[in-house]
Coordinates of C-alpha atoms in Angstrom, one line a residue:
Chain A
M808 CA 91.4 126.8 81.2
S809 CA 88.0 126.1 82.7
L810 CA 84.8 126.1 80.6
R811 CA 83.4 128.8 82.7
L812 CA 86.5 130.9 82.1
K813 CA 86.3 130.2 78.4
I814 CA 82.7 131.4 78.2
V815 CA 83.2 134.4 80.5
G816 CA 86.4 135.2 78.6
G817 CA 84.6 135.0 75.2
F818 CA 81.8 137.2 76.3
G819 CA 84.2 139.5 78.0
L820 CA 86.1 139.9 74.7
M821 CA 82.8 140.5 72.9
L822 CA 82.0 143.2 75.4
A823 CA 85.5 144.7 75.0
L824 CA 84.9 144.8 71.2
L825 CA 81.6 146.6 71.8
V826 CA 83.3 149.1 74.0
L827 CA 85.9 149.7 71.3
L828 CA 83.2 150.1 68.7
G829 CA 81.5 152.7 70.9
W830 CA 84.7 154.5 71.5
V831 CA 85.5 154.6 67.8
T832 CA 82.0 156.0 67.0
L833 CA 82.3 158.5 69.8
S834 CA 85.7 159.6 68.7
L835 CA 84.3 160.0 65.1
F836 CA 81.5 162.2 66.4
T837 CA 83.9 164.2 68.5
S838 CA 86.2 164.6 65.5
A839 CA 83.2 165.8 63.4
R840 CA 82.2 168.2 66.1
T841 CA 85.8 169.7 66.3
V842 CA 85.8 170.1 62.5
Q843 CA 82.4 171.8 62.8
E844 CA 83.7 174.2 65.4
D845 CA 86.9 174.9 63.5
V846 CA 85.2 175.5 60.2
F847 CA 81.7 176.8 60.9
D848 CA 82.2 178.5 64.2
E849 CA 85.6 180.0 63.6
A850 CA 87.1 179.8 60.0
I851 CA 84.0 181.0 58.0
P852 CA 83.0 183.8 60.5
G853 CA 86.7 184.8 60.5
L854 CA 86.6 185.0 56.7
V855 CA 83.5 187.1 56.8
T856 CA 84.9 189.4 59.5
V857 CA 88.1 190.0 57.6
D858 CA 86.2 190.7 54.5
E859 CA 84.0 193.2 56.4
I860 CA 87.0 194.9 58.1
V861 CA 88.9 195.3 54.8
R862 CA 85.7 196.4 53.0
A863 CA 85.0 199.0 55.8
Y864 CA 88.4 200.6 55.4
T865 CA 88.2 200.5 51.6
A866 CA 84.8 202.2 51.9
Q867 CA 86.2 204.8 54.3
S868 CA 88.9 205.5 51.8
A869 CA 86.4 205.9 49.0
A870 CA 84.0 208.0 51.1
V871 CA 86.8 210.4 52.2
R872 CA 88.1 210.6 48.6
G873 CA 84.5 211.4 47.4
S874 CA 84.0 214.0 50.1
L875 CA 87.2 215.7 48.9
I876 CA 86.1 215.7 45.3
G877 CA 82.4 216.6 45.7
S878 CA 79.6 216.5 48.2
G879 CA 81.6 216.5 51.4
P880 CA 79.2 216.3 54.4
I881 CA 77.3 213.2 53.2
L882 CA 80.3 211.1 52.3
L883 CA 82.1 212.3 55.4
A884 CA 79.1 211.0 57.4
Q885 CA 79.4 207.7 55.5
Y886 CA 83.1 207.7 56.4
R887 CA 82.1 208.0 60.1
S888 CA 79.6 205.2 59.7
E889 CA 82.2 202.9 58.1
V890 CA 84.6 203.8 61.0
D891 CA 81.9 202.4 63.4
T892 CA 81.4 199.4 61.2
A893 CA 85.2 198.7 61.2
R894 CA 85.2 199.0 65.0
F895 CA 82.3 196.6 65.3
W896 CA 84.0 193.9 63.1
E897 CA 87.4 194.4 64.8
E898 CA 85.8 193.7 68.2
R899 CA 84.1 190.7 66.7
A900 CA 87.4 189.5 65.3
Q901 CA 88.9 189.6 68.8
D902 CA 86.8 186.5 69.7
L903 CA 87.4 184.7 66.5
F904 CA 91.1 184.9 66.1
T905 CA 92.7 183.2 69.0
S906 CA 95.9 181.7 67.7
E907 CA 99.1 183.7 68.2
D908 CA 99.8 184.2 64.4
E909 CA 96.2 185.2 63.7
R910 CA 96.2 187.6 66.6
A911 CA 99.4 189.2 65.4
L912 CA 98.0 189.7 61.9
L913 CA 94.8 191.1 63.3
D914 CA 96.7 193.5 65.5
D915 CA 98.7 194.7 62.5
L916 CA 95.4 195.0 60.5
V917 CA 93.7 197.0 63.3
E918 CA 96.8 199.1 63.7
A919 CA 97.0 199.9 60.0
G920 CA 93.2 200.8 60.0
H921 CA 93.7 203.1 63.0
S922 CA 96.7 204.7 61.2
F923 CA 94.5 205.3 58.2
Q924 CA 91.8 206.9 60.4
E925 CA 94.4 209.0 62.2
L926 CA 95.7 210.1 58.8
V927 CA 92.2 211.0 57.7
D928 CA 91.1 212.6 61.0
Q929 CA 94.3 214.5 61.8
Q930 CA 95.7 215.4 58.3
V931 CA 93.2 214.9 55.4
I932 CA 90.1 216.4 57.0
P933 CA 91.9 219.4 58.7
L934 CA 93.6 220.1 55.3
S935 CA 90.2 220.0 53.6
D936 CA 88.6 222.1 56.2
R937 CA 91.4 224.7 55.7
G938 CA 90.5 224.7 52.0
Q939 CA 93.7 222.8 51.0
R940 CA 91.8 220.1 49.1
I941 CA 94.5 219.4 46.6
Q942 CA 97.0 218.9 49.5
A943 CA 94.4 216.7 51.2
I944 CA 93.9 214.6 48.1
R945 CA 97.6 214.2 47.7
V946 CA 98.1 213.0 51.3
L947 CA 95.2 210.6 51.0
G948 CA 96.5 209.4 47.6
Q949 CA 100.0 208.7 48.9
D950 CA 99.9 207.7 52.6
G951 CA 96.2 206.6 52.6
T952 CA 96.6 204.3 49.6
T953 CA 99.7 202.8 51.1
L954 CA 97.8 202.1 54.3
I955 CA 94.8 200.7 52.5
S956 CA 97.1 198.4 50.5
E957 CA 98.6 197.2 53.7
I958 CA 95.2 196.6 55.1
E959 CA 94.2 194.6 52.1
R960 CA 97.5 192.6 52.3
L961 CA 97.0 191.8 56.0
G962 CA 93.4 191.0 55.2
N963 CA 94.5 188.5 52.5
L964 CA 97.0 186.9 55.0
L965 CA 94.2 186.5 57.6
R966 CA 92.0 185.0 54.9
D967 CA 94.8 182.5 54.0
A968 CA 95.1 181.6 57.7
Q969 CA 91.4 180.8 57.8
R970 CA 91.6 178.8 54.6
E971 CA 94.5 176.9 56.2
V972 CA 92.2 176.0 59.1
V973 CA 89.6 174.8 56.7
I974 CA 92.1 172.7 54.7
Q975 CA 93.5 171.3 58.0
A976 CA 90.0 170.5 59.1
E977 CA 89.4 168.7 55.8
T978 CA 92.6 166.7 56.2
D979 CA 91.7 165.8 59.8
V980 CA 88.2 164.7 58.7
R981 CA 89.7 162.5 56.0
S982 CA 92.3 161.0 58.3
N983 CA 89.8 160.4 61.1
T984 CA 87.4 158.8 58.7
N985 CA 90.1 156.5 57.3
R986 CA 91.2 155.5 60.8
T987 CA 87.6 155.0 61.8
I988 CA 87.0 152.8 58.8
V989 CA 90.1 150.7 59.6
T990 CA 89.2 150.4 63.3
L991 CA 85.6 149.5 62.5
A992 CA 86.7 146.9 60.0
T993 CA 89.1 145.4 62.5
V994 CA 86.5 145.4 65.3
L995 CA 83.9 143.8 63.0
L996 CA 86.4 141.1 61.8
G997 CA 87.4 140.4 65.4
A998 CA 83.7 140.2 66.5
F999 CA 83.1 137.9 63.6
A1000 CA 86.0 135.6 64.5
L1001 CA 85.0 135.6 68.1
A1002 CA 81.4 134.8 67.2
I1003 CA 82.6 131.9 65.2
F1004 CA 84.7 130.7 68.1
L1005 CA 81.9 131.1 70.6
T1006 CA 79.1 129.7 68.5
V1007 CA 80.8 127.1 66.3
Y1008 CA 84.3 125.9 67.5
L1009 CA 83.8 125.9 71.3
P1010 CA 80.4 124.1 71.3
G1011 CA 81.7 121.8 68.6
R1012 CA 84.8 120.8 70.7
L1013 CA 82.6 120.6 73.8
V1014 CA 80.1 118.3 72.1
G1015 CA 83.0 116.2 70.6
N1016 CA 84.6 115.7 74.0
L1017 CA 81.2 114.9 75.6
Q1018 CA 80.5 112.4 72.8
K1019 CA 83.8 110.6 73.7
L1020 CA 82.8 110.5 77.4
V1021 CA 79.4 109.1 76.4
E1022 CA 81.1 106.4 74.4
A1023 CA 83.4 105.6 77.3
A1024 CA 80.4 105.4 79.7
R1025 CA 78.7 103.0 77.2
A1026 CA 81.9 100.9 77.1
I1027 CA 82.0 100.8 81.0
G1028 CA 78.3 99.8 80.9
R1029 CA 79.3 96.8 78.7
G1030 CA 82.0 95.9 81.2
D1031 CA 84.9 97.1 79.0
F1032 CA 87.2 99.0 81.3
D1033 CA 90.1 99.2 78.9
Q1034 CA 88.7 101.8 76.4
K1035 CA 91.0 104.9 76.4
I1036 CA 89.3 108.2 77.1
Q1037 CA 91.2 110.6 74.8
V1038 CA 90.0 114.0 75.8
S1039 CA 92.7 116.7 75.8
S1040 CA 91.1 119.6 77.4
S1041 CA 92.1 121.6 80.4
D1042 CA 88.5 122.6 81.3
E1043 CA 85.8 120.9 83.3
V1044 CA 85.2 118.3 80.5
G1045 CA 88.9 117.4 80.7
E1046 CA 88.6 117.1 84.5
L1047 CA 85.5 114.9 84.0
A1048 CA 87.5 112.7 81.6
T1049 CA 90.3 112.3 84.0
R1050 CA 87.9 111.4 86.9
M1051 CA 86.1 109.0 84.6
G1052 CA 89.4 107.4 83.7
E1053 CA 90.1 107.0 87.4
M1054 CA 86.6 105.6 87.9
Q1055 CA 87.3 103.2 85.0
Q1056 CA 90.5 102.0 86.8
G1057 CA 88.6 101.8 90.1
L1058 CA 85.9 99.6 88.5
K1059 CA 88.5 97.5 86.9
R1060 CA 90.2 97.0 90.3
L1061 CA 86.8 96.2 91.8
Q1062 CA 86.2 93.7 89.0
Q1063 CA 89.6 92.1 89.8
L1064 CA 88.7 92.1 93.5
A1065 CA 85.4 90.5 92.7
L1066 CA 87.3 87.8 90.8
H1067 CA 89.7 87.6 93.8
D1068 CA 86.7 87.2 96.1
R1069 CA 85.4 84.4 93.9
E1070 CA 88.8 82.7 94.1
L1071 CA 88.7 83.3 97.9
E1072 CA 85.3 81.7 98.0
I1073 CA 86.7 78.7 96.1
A1074 CA 89.6 78.5 98.5
A1075 CA 87.2 78.8 101.4
S1076 CA 85.1 76.0 100.0
I1077 CA 88.2 73.8 99.6
Q1078 CA 89.3 74.6 103.2
R1079 CA 85.8 73.8 104.5
N1080 CA 85.9 70.5 102.7
L1081 CA 89.4 69.7 104.2
L1082 CA 88.1 70.3 107.7
Q1083 CA 85.9 67.5 108.8
R1084 CA 82.3 68.4 108.8
N1085 CA 81.2 64.9 109.8
L1086 CA 83.3 63.8 112.8
P1087 CA 83.7 60.2 113.6
E1088 CA 81.2 59.0 116.3
V1089 CA 82.7 56.9 118.9
T1090 CA 81.5 55.3 122.1
G1091 CA 83.1 56.8 125.2
A1092 CA 83.9 60.2 123.9
R1093 CA 82.6 63.0 121.8
L1094 CA 84.3 65.8 120.1
V1095 CA 82.5 69.1 119.4
P1096 CA 84.3 71.6 117.1
L1097 CA 83.5 75.2 116.8
Q1098 CA 84.9 77.6 114.3
R1099 CA 84.1 81.3 113.8
Q1100 CA 86.2 82.7 110.9
A1101 CA 87.1 86.4 110.7
N1102 CA 87.8 86.0 107.0
L1103 CA 86.7 83.7 104.2
V1104 CA 89.9 81.6 104.7
G1105 CA 92.3 81.4 107.6
G1106 CA 95.1 79.5 109.2
D1107 CA 93.1 77.6 111.8
W1108 CA 92.6 73.9 111.2
Y1109 CA 91.8 70.7 113.0
D1110 CA 91.8 67.0 112.3
V1111 CA 90.2 64.1 114.0
A1112 CA 90.8 60.4 113.5
V1113 CA 89.7 57.3 115.4
E1114 CA 91.9 54.3 115.1
A1115 CA 93.0 51.4 117.3
G1116 CA 90.8 52.5 120.1
A1117 CA 92.1 56.0 120.3
M1118 CA 90.8 59.3 119.2
N1119 CA 93.6 61.4 117.7
V1120 CA 92.9 65.1 117.6
A1121 CA 95.1 67.8 116.1
L1122 CA 94.4 71.5 116.3
G1123 CA 96.7 73.8 114.3
D1124 CA 97.1 77.5 113.9
A1125 CA 99.3 78.8 111.0
S1126 CA 100.8 82.3 111.5
G1127 CA 99.4 85.2 109.7
K1128 CA 96.0 85.4 108.1
G1129 CA 94.2 85.0 104.8
I1130 CA 95.3 83.0 101.8
G1131 CA 98.9 82.6 102.9
A1132 CA 97.9 81.1 106.3
A1133 CA 95.2 79.0 104.6
L1134 CA 97.8 77.5 102.2
M1135 CA 100.1 76.7 105.2
A1136 CA 97.1 75.1 106.9
T1137 CA 96.5 73.0 103.8
V1138 CA 100.2 71.9 103.7
A1139 CA 100.2 71.0 107.4
L1140 CA 96.9 69.1 107.2
S1141 CA 98.0 67.2 104.1
A1142 CA 101.3 66.2 105.6
L1143 CA 99.7 65.2 108.8
R1144 CA 97.0 63.0 107.1
G1145 CA 99.6 61.6 104.7
E1146 CA 101.9 60.4 107.4
R1147 CA 99.0 59.0 109.5
S1148 CA 97.7 57.1 106.5
R1149 CA 101.1 55.5 106.2
G1150 CA 100.7 54.3 109.7
G1151 CA 102.9 56.8 111.5
G1152 CA 102.5 57.4 115.2
P1153 CA 102.0 60.9 116.7
K1154 CA 105.7 61.7 116.7
Q1155 CA 106.2 60.7 113.1
V1156 CA 103.1 62.6 112.1
I1157 CA 104.5 65.8 113.9
A1158 CA 108.0 65.3 112.4
S1159 CA 106.6 64.9 108.9
T1160 CA 104.3 67.9 109.2
N1161 CA 107.3 70.0 110.5
Q1162 CA 109.4 68.9 107.5
A1163 CA 106.6 69.6 105.0
L1164 CA 106.2 73.1 106.5
L1165 CA 109.9 73.7 106.5
D1166 CA 110.1 72.8 102.8
A1167 CA 107.0 74.7 101.8
T1168 CA 107.0 78.0 103.7
D1169 CA 109.2 81.0 104.2
A1170 CA 111.2 82.1 107.3
D1171 CA 108.3 84.4 108.4
S1172 CA 105.8 81.5 108.8
F1173 CA 105.2 78.9 111.4
T1174 CA 102.4 76.8 112.7
T1175 CA 101.6 76.0 116.3
L1176 CA 99.8 72.7 117.0
I1177 CA 98.4 70.6 119.8
Y1178 CA 98.2 66.9 119.0
A1179 CA 96.3 64.8 121.5
S1180 CA 95.4 61.1 121.6
L1181 CA 92.6 59.9 123.8
E1182 CA 92.6 56.2 124.7
L1183 CA 88.9 55.5 124.7
A1184 CA 89.2 52.5 127.0
T1185 CA 91.2 54.2 129.7
G1186 CA 90.6 58.0 129.3
E1187 CA 94.3 58.4 129.1
V1188 CA 95.3 61.4 127.0
R1189 CA 98.8 61.8 125.6
W1190 CA 99.5 65.1 124.0
M1191 CA 102.2 67.1 122.4
N1192 CA 102.3 70.9 122.5
M1193 CA 104.1 72.4 119.5
G1194 CA 104.5 76.0 120.4
H1195 CA 100.8 76.4 121.1
H1196 CA 98.9 77.9 124.0
A1197 CA 98.2 75.3 126.8
P1198 CA 94.9 73.5 126.4
F1199 CA 92.3 73.9 129.2
L1200 CA 91.0 71.0 131.2
I1201 CA 87.6 71.1 132.8
R1202 CA 87.1 68.5 135.5
A1203 CA 83.6 67.4 136.0
G1204 CA 82.2 67.8 139.5
T1205 CA 82.2 64.8 141.9
A1206 CA 79.5 63.6 144.2
D1207 CA 81.1 65.4 147.1
D1208 CA 81.8 68.6 145.1
P1209 CA 79.5 69.0 142.1
T1210 CA 81.2 72.2 141.0
P1211 CA 83.3 71.8 137.8
R1212 CA 86.8 73.0 138.0
G1213 CA 89.3 73.9 135.4
Y1214 CA 92.9 74.8 134.7
Y1215 CA 95.4 75.2 131.9
L1216 CA 97.1 71.9 131.2
E1217 CA 100.7 72.9 131.3
G1218 CA 103.2 70.2 130.3
P1219 CA 106.5 69.8 128.4
R1220 CA 106.7 72.4 125.7
N1221 CA 108.0 71.8 122.2
R1222 CA 108.6 74.5 119.6
A1223 CA 106.4 75.7 116.7
L1224 CA 106.5 73.8 113.4
G1225 CA 107.9 75.1 110.2
W1226 CA 110.9 77.0 111.5
F1227 CA 113.1 74.6 113.5
E1228 CA 114.8 71.5 112.1
D1229 CA 114.2 69.8 115.4
P1230 CA 111.2 71.3 117.2
G1231 CA 111.2 68.7 120.0
L1232 CA 108.7 65.9 120.5
A1233 CA 108.2 65.8 124.3
E1234 CA 104.9 64.2 125.2
A1235 CA 102.7 64.6 128.3
M1236 CA 100.0 62.4 129.7
I1237 CA 96.9 62.9 131.8
R1238 CA 93.9 60.7 132.5
L1239 CA 90.4 61.9 132.0
A1240 CA 87.5 60.9 134.1
P1241 CA 84.0 60.6 132.6
G1242 CA 82.6 64.1 132.2
D1243 CA 86.0 65.7 132.0
R1244 CA 86.6 67.9 129.0
L1245 CA 89.8 68.9 127.3
V1246 CA 89.4 72.2 125.5
L1247 CA 91.8 73.0 122.6
F1248 CA 91.6 76.4 121.1
T1249 CA 93.5 78.8 118.9
D1250 CA 95.1 82.2 119.8
G1251 CA 92.1 84.1 118.3
F1252 CA 90.3 83.8 121.7
L1253 CA 93.2 85.1 123.7
E1254 CA 94.2 87.9 121.3
A1255 CA 90.7 89.3 120.7
K1256 CA 91.0 93.0 121.5
S1257 CA 88.6 95.3 123.2
T1258 CA 88.0 98.8 121.8
Q1259 CA 90.5 100.0 124.4
G1260 CA 93.2 97.7 123.0
E1261 CA 93.1 95.3 125.9
V1262 CA 93.4 91.6 125.0
F1263 CA 90.9 88.9 126.2
G1264 CA 93.8 87.0 127.6
D1265 CA 94.1 83.6 129.3
H1266 CA 92.7 84.9 132.6
R1267 CA 89.3 85.9 131.1
M1268 CA 89.4 82.8 129.0
A1269 CA 89.8 80.5 132.0
E1270 CA 87.1 82.3 134.0
A1271 CA 84.7 82.1 131.1
L1272 CA 85.4 78.3 130.5
V1273 CA 84.9 77.6 134.2
R1274 CA 81.7 79.7 134.3
L1275 CA 80.3 77.9 131.3
A1276 CA 81.6 74.5 132.3
S1277 CA 78.2 73.1 133.2
L1278 CA 76.9 73.6 129.7
D1279 CA 77.0 71.0 127.0
P1280 CA 80.1 71.3 124.8
G1281 CA 78.1 72.9 121.9
P1282 CA 76.4 75.7 123.9
L1283 CA 79.6 76.1 125.9
G1284 CA 81.5 77.0 122.7
E1285 CA 78.7 79.2 121.5
E1286 CA 78.5 81.1 124.7
L1287 CA 82.3 81.5 124.9
V1288 CA 82.4 82.9 121.4
A1289 CA 79.6 85.3 122.3
D1290 CA 81.6 86.4 125.3
V1291 CA 84.7 87.1 123.2
E1292 CA 82.6 88.9 120.6
R1293 CA 81.1 91.1 123.3
F1294 CA 84.5 91.8 124.6
A1295 CA 85.8 92.8 121.1
A1296 CA 82.6 94.8 120.4
G1297 CA 81.9 92.5 117.5
K1298 CA 85.2 93.2 115.8
L1299 CA 87.2 90.0 115.5
D1300 CA 90.4 90.2 113.5
D1301 CA 91.4 86.5 113.9
D1302 CA 89.6 83.2 113.6
L1303 CA 88.3 81.4 116.6
T1304 CA 88.6 77.7 116.5
M1305 CA 87.9 75.4 119.4
L1306 CA 87.6 71.7 120.0
V1307 CA 85.9 70.4 123.1
M1308 CA 86.8 66.8 123.7
E1309 CA 84.6 65.2 126.3
Y1310 CA 85.3 61.8 127.8
R1311 CA 82.3 59.8 128.6
G1312 CA 83.9 56.8 130.1
S1313 CA 84.2 53.2 128.9
A1314 CA 81.9 50.4 129.8
T1315 CA 84.9 48.6 131.1
L1316 CA 86.2 51.5 133.0
G1317 CA 84.7 52.6 136.3
D1318 CA 84.6 56.1 137.7
D1319 CA 87.1 55.1 140.4
A1320 CA 89.7 54.9 137.7
E1321 CA 90.2 58.6 137.7
D1322 CA 93.4 59.9 139.2
R1323 CA 93.6 63.6 140.0
S1324 CA 96.6 63.6 142.2
G1325 CA 98.8 66.7 141.8
E1326 CA 96.3 68.8 140.0
E1327 CA 95.3 72.3 140.9
S1328 CA 92.2 74.0 139.8
W1329 CA 92.4 77.3 137.9
H1330 CA 90.8 79.2 140.8
S1331 CA 93.1 77.8 143.4
R1332 CA 96.1 78.7 141.2
R1333 CA 94.9 82.2 140.9
Chain B
M965 CA 93.8 92.7 103.7
A966 CA 94.5 96.5 103.8
Q967 CA 98.1 97.2 104.7
Q968 CA 98.7 100.0 107.2
K969 CA 101.9 101.8 108.0
I970 CA 103.4 101.7 111.5
E971 CA 105.9 104.3 112.6
I972 CA 109.3 102.6 113.1
D973 CA 112.2 104.7 114.5
V974 CA 115.5 103.6 113.1
S975 CA 118.7 104.7 115.0
D976 CA 122.3 103.8 115.0
A977 CA 124.0 102.3 118.1
D978 CA 127.4 100.9 118.7
G979 CA 128.0 98.6 115.7
Y980 CA 124.3 97.8 115.2
Q981 CA 121.0 99.5 114.5
V982 CA 117.9 99.8 116.7
L983 CA 114.4 99.5 115.4
R984 CA 111.6 100.9 117.6
P985 CA 108.2 100.1 116.1
D986 CA 105.4 102.3 117.7
G987 CA 102.0 100.6 117.6
D988 CA 100.5 97.1 117.2
L989 CA 102.5 94.6 115.2
D990 CA 99.9 92.5 113.5
V991 CA 99.0 91.2 110.0
Y992 CA 98.0 94.7 108.9
T993 CA 101.2 96.5 110.0
V994 CA 103.9 93.8 109.8
G995 CA 104.9 94.8 106.3
S996 CA 106.5 97.9 107.7
L997 CA 108.7 95.9 110.1
R998 CA 109.5 93.4 107.4
D999 CA 110.7 96.3 105.1
A1000 CA 112.7 97.9 107.8
I1001 CA 114.5 94.6 108.6
G1002 CA 115.0 94.0 104.8
A1003 CA 116.8 97.3 104.6
I1004 CA 119.1 96.3 107.4
V1005 CA 119.8 92.9 105.8
E1006 CA 121.0 94.8 102.7
S1007 CA 123.2 97.1 104.8
D1008 CA 126.9 96.7 105.6
N1009 CA 126.3 95.9 109.2
P1010 CA 123.3 93.6 109.3
S1011 CA 122.7 93.5 113.1
V1012 CA 119.7 95.0 114.8
V1013 CA 117.9 95.2 118.1
V1014 CA 114.2 95.4 117.8
D1015 CA 112.8 97.3 120.8
L1016 CA 109.2 96.2 121.5
D1017 CA 108.6 98.6 124.4
S1018 CA 106.2 100.6 122.3
V1019 CA 104.4 97.6 120.8
P1020 CA 101.3 97.0 123.0
F1021 CA 100.1 94.1 120.9
M1022 CA 101.8 91.5 118.7
D1023 CA 100.2 88.6 116.9
S1024 CA 101.7 85.6 115.1
S1025 CA 102.3 87.7 112.0
G1026 CA 104.5 90.1 114.0
L1027 CA 106.3 87.2 115.7
G1028 CA 106.8 85.6 112.2
A1029 CA 108.4 88.8 110.9
L1030 CA 110.8 88.9 113.8
M1031 CA 111.8 85.2 113.4
G1032 CA 112.1 85.6 109.6
G1033 CA 114.3 88.6 110.4
V1034 CA 116.5 86.4 112.6
R1035 CA 117.0 83.9 109.9
R1036 CA 117.7 86.5 107.1
L1037 CA 120.1 88.6 109.2
R1038 CA 122.0 85.5 110.4
E1039 CA 122.3 84.4 106.7
A1040 CA 123.7 87.9 106.0
G1041 CA 126.3 87.5 108.8
G1042 CA 124.5 89.6 111.4
D1043 CA 121.8 88.9 114.0
L1044 CA 118.6 90.2 115.4
A1045 CA 118.1 90.6 119.1
I1046 CA 114.9 91.7 121.0
A1047 CA 114.6 94.2 123.8
C1048 CA 111.3 93.6 125.6
T1049 CA 109.8 93.9 129.0
R1050 CA 106.2 93.2 128.1
E1051 CA 105.0 90.0 129.7
Q1052 CA 102.5 89.3 126.9
H1053 CA 105.2 89.2 124.2
L1054 CA 107.7 87.4 126.4
K1055 CA 105.1 84.7 126.9
L1056 CA 104.6 84.4 123.2
F1057 CA 108.3 83.9 122.7
T1058 CA 108.4 81.2 125.4
I1059 CA 105.3 79.3 124.2
T1060 CA 106.4 79.1 120.6
G1061 CA 110.0 78.3 121.5
F1062 CA 111.3 81.3 119.5
G1063 CA 112.9 82.6 122.7
E1064 CA 115.5 79.9 122.5
G1065 CA 118.6 80.9 120.6
V1066 CA 117.6 84.5 120.2
S1067 CA 118.9 87.2 122.5
I1068 CA 115.9 88.7 124.4
A1069 CA 116.6 91.1 127.2
P1070 CA 114.9 94.0 129.0
T1071 CA 117.1 96.7 127.5
V1072 CA 118.6 97.3 124.0
D1073 CA 122.2 97.3 125.4
E1074 CA 121.7 93.9 127.1
A1075 CA 119.9 92.4 124.1
A1076 CA 122.8 93.7 121.9
K1077 CA 125.4 92.0 124.1
G1078 CA 123.5 88.7 123.4
F1079 CA 123.9 88.9 119.7
K1080 CA 127.4 90.1 119.8
Q1081 CA 128.2 86.9 121.7
T1082 CA 126.3 84.9 119.2
N1083 CA 128.3 86.5 116.4
A1084 CA 131.5 85.9 118.1

């Protein structure tokens, strides 16, 4: 339950209790009002009315009896007056006695009164007027007394009914009062409990949970991401605790990633050290490497060694990216250098590297490689292509045609390393003239993608190399990389590695030694 | 390196299954293909044709996953063939030498004929 719902619910309950309290008070007043109406407006006036009616008839009886005995006209006038009084109270009684039983008793009382008056008016007074006083007294004494007794009896019954009303009212008042006391006590106890919940328990629990969150935040501040946040609440504080726990896990993951990045930096440093930063300087040739890595570590690598008058260059590209590719590159580079240090020729070097990769890597991994040996004295290049893209040859311009030309140096193909037991070791040869350049590069150039998903490809690569051919090897590489980056809108997923091997000629070798028979330029081939 | 999912349609054909990846096969998405091939290696009939018609780009990771699949499926008694008409991919198979010994044909049916012969 949310905190907002708890607070709103608590105050809602408090409001409900207040409404209940008001209703109880109101019902108490209503009940008192009903009792007041029953007792003071109906029962007591009823009693008075009954008393007056009974008294009026009793007085009529006494006045008639007196008029028969003595002074007739005065008492007879009093009788008439009491008849009017009786009428007055009987009419008043019509409004006061509304229940069926009371009305029946009243009707009987009025009927008995009227019978008494008929007896007086039609028998007693005419007998008296005819001088038959004794006869009149006898009739009044017999029938009149019976009717007066009946009137008194009915009057008593009506009084009893009114007393019943009073007693009932008294009972109702007591019962209502008791019920009100119980309800009030319940409401007050409920309000008290609710007040304790709202002012003590809820804030106490809230503060307790917030305290736990503060402690967890302090622990995070200290770098401790393992402290458990034990807040069991379904409100916003519980939600905050859950999110804080997730943040804790996220920070822990970030910390691990930071450590991972540190490890990657170490791996990158090792890889940079494995690649040659100081290339051997030789007379007759120069080699300019260029590497633009998409990630800290990658699978592109190269190696250069000068021995026995030859410059041996290897450019490798391990499949995949990241640490896995970097490890494969390390395996290949180690195997290659190991075999070469044991005096192995290019074919032994390649075979050993293949075997090392077969032993060390899984079936999903492979490495492509170009291995080229430049005889510094002759400009003769022997190369082996192990599943790699063809290198690009830039021919320097001649005196007759100063425009440089270039083409992919196709030749016998062997298979990639690390997958086949026998990848093939076919070798090709070409002779470079001074100024000629052999450009070895990895697939990052060709596979760079534009935002439309189009790849840079070998056609654009060849055009760019020819266009930039007049530049020195360093600027050539930089410009080419800039071209590729522009094409990919700055988003390169793969490493770009390039070696530009430029032959400068030997003191013992003349320009006329070059042999270009059978070659086609890139432009003429397209 | 954040892994991404690539949609791979898997369907049954006559005695083999066909995988149709839809999207680039590169280092970010190759895990999906590797998993799909892994499921076929575990199945009763470990032969599959991978149709590359809806794969506009494939890098060395994608190629590696295919070649790893060839080896694992052959070890399981099956094979992996490739249906492909895209010049860019075909060139990659040729350059690396992986086109040798693996059935690669323009259509799924033709590619499947290749591995059936290999199995026989």
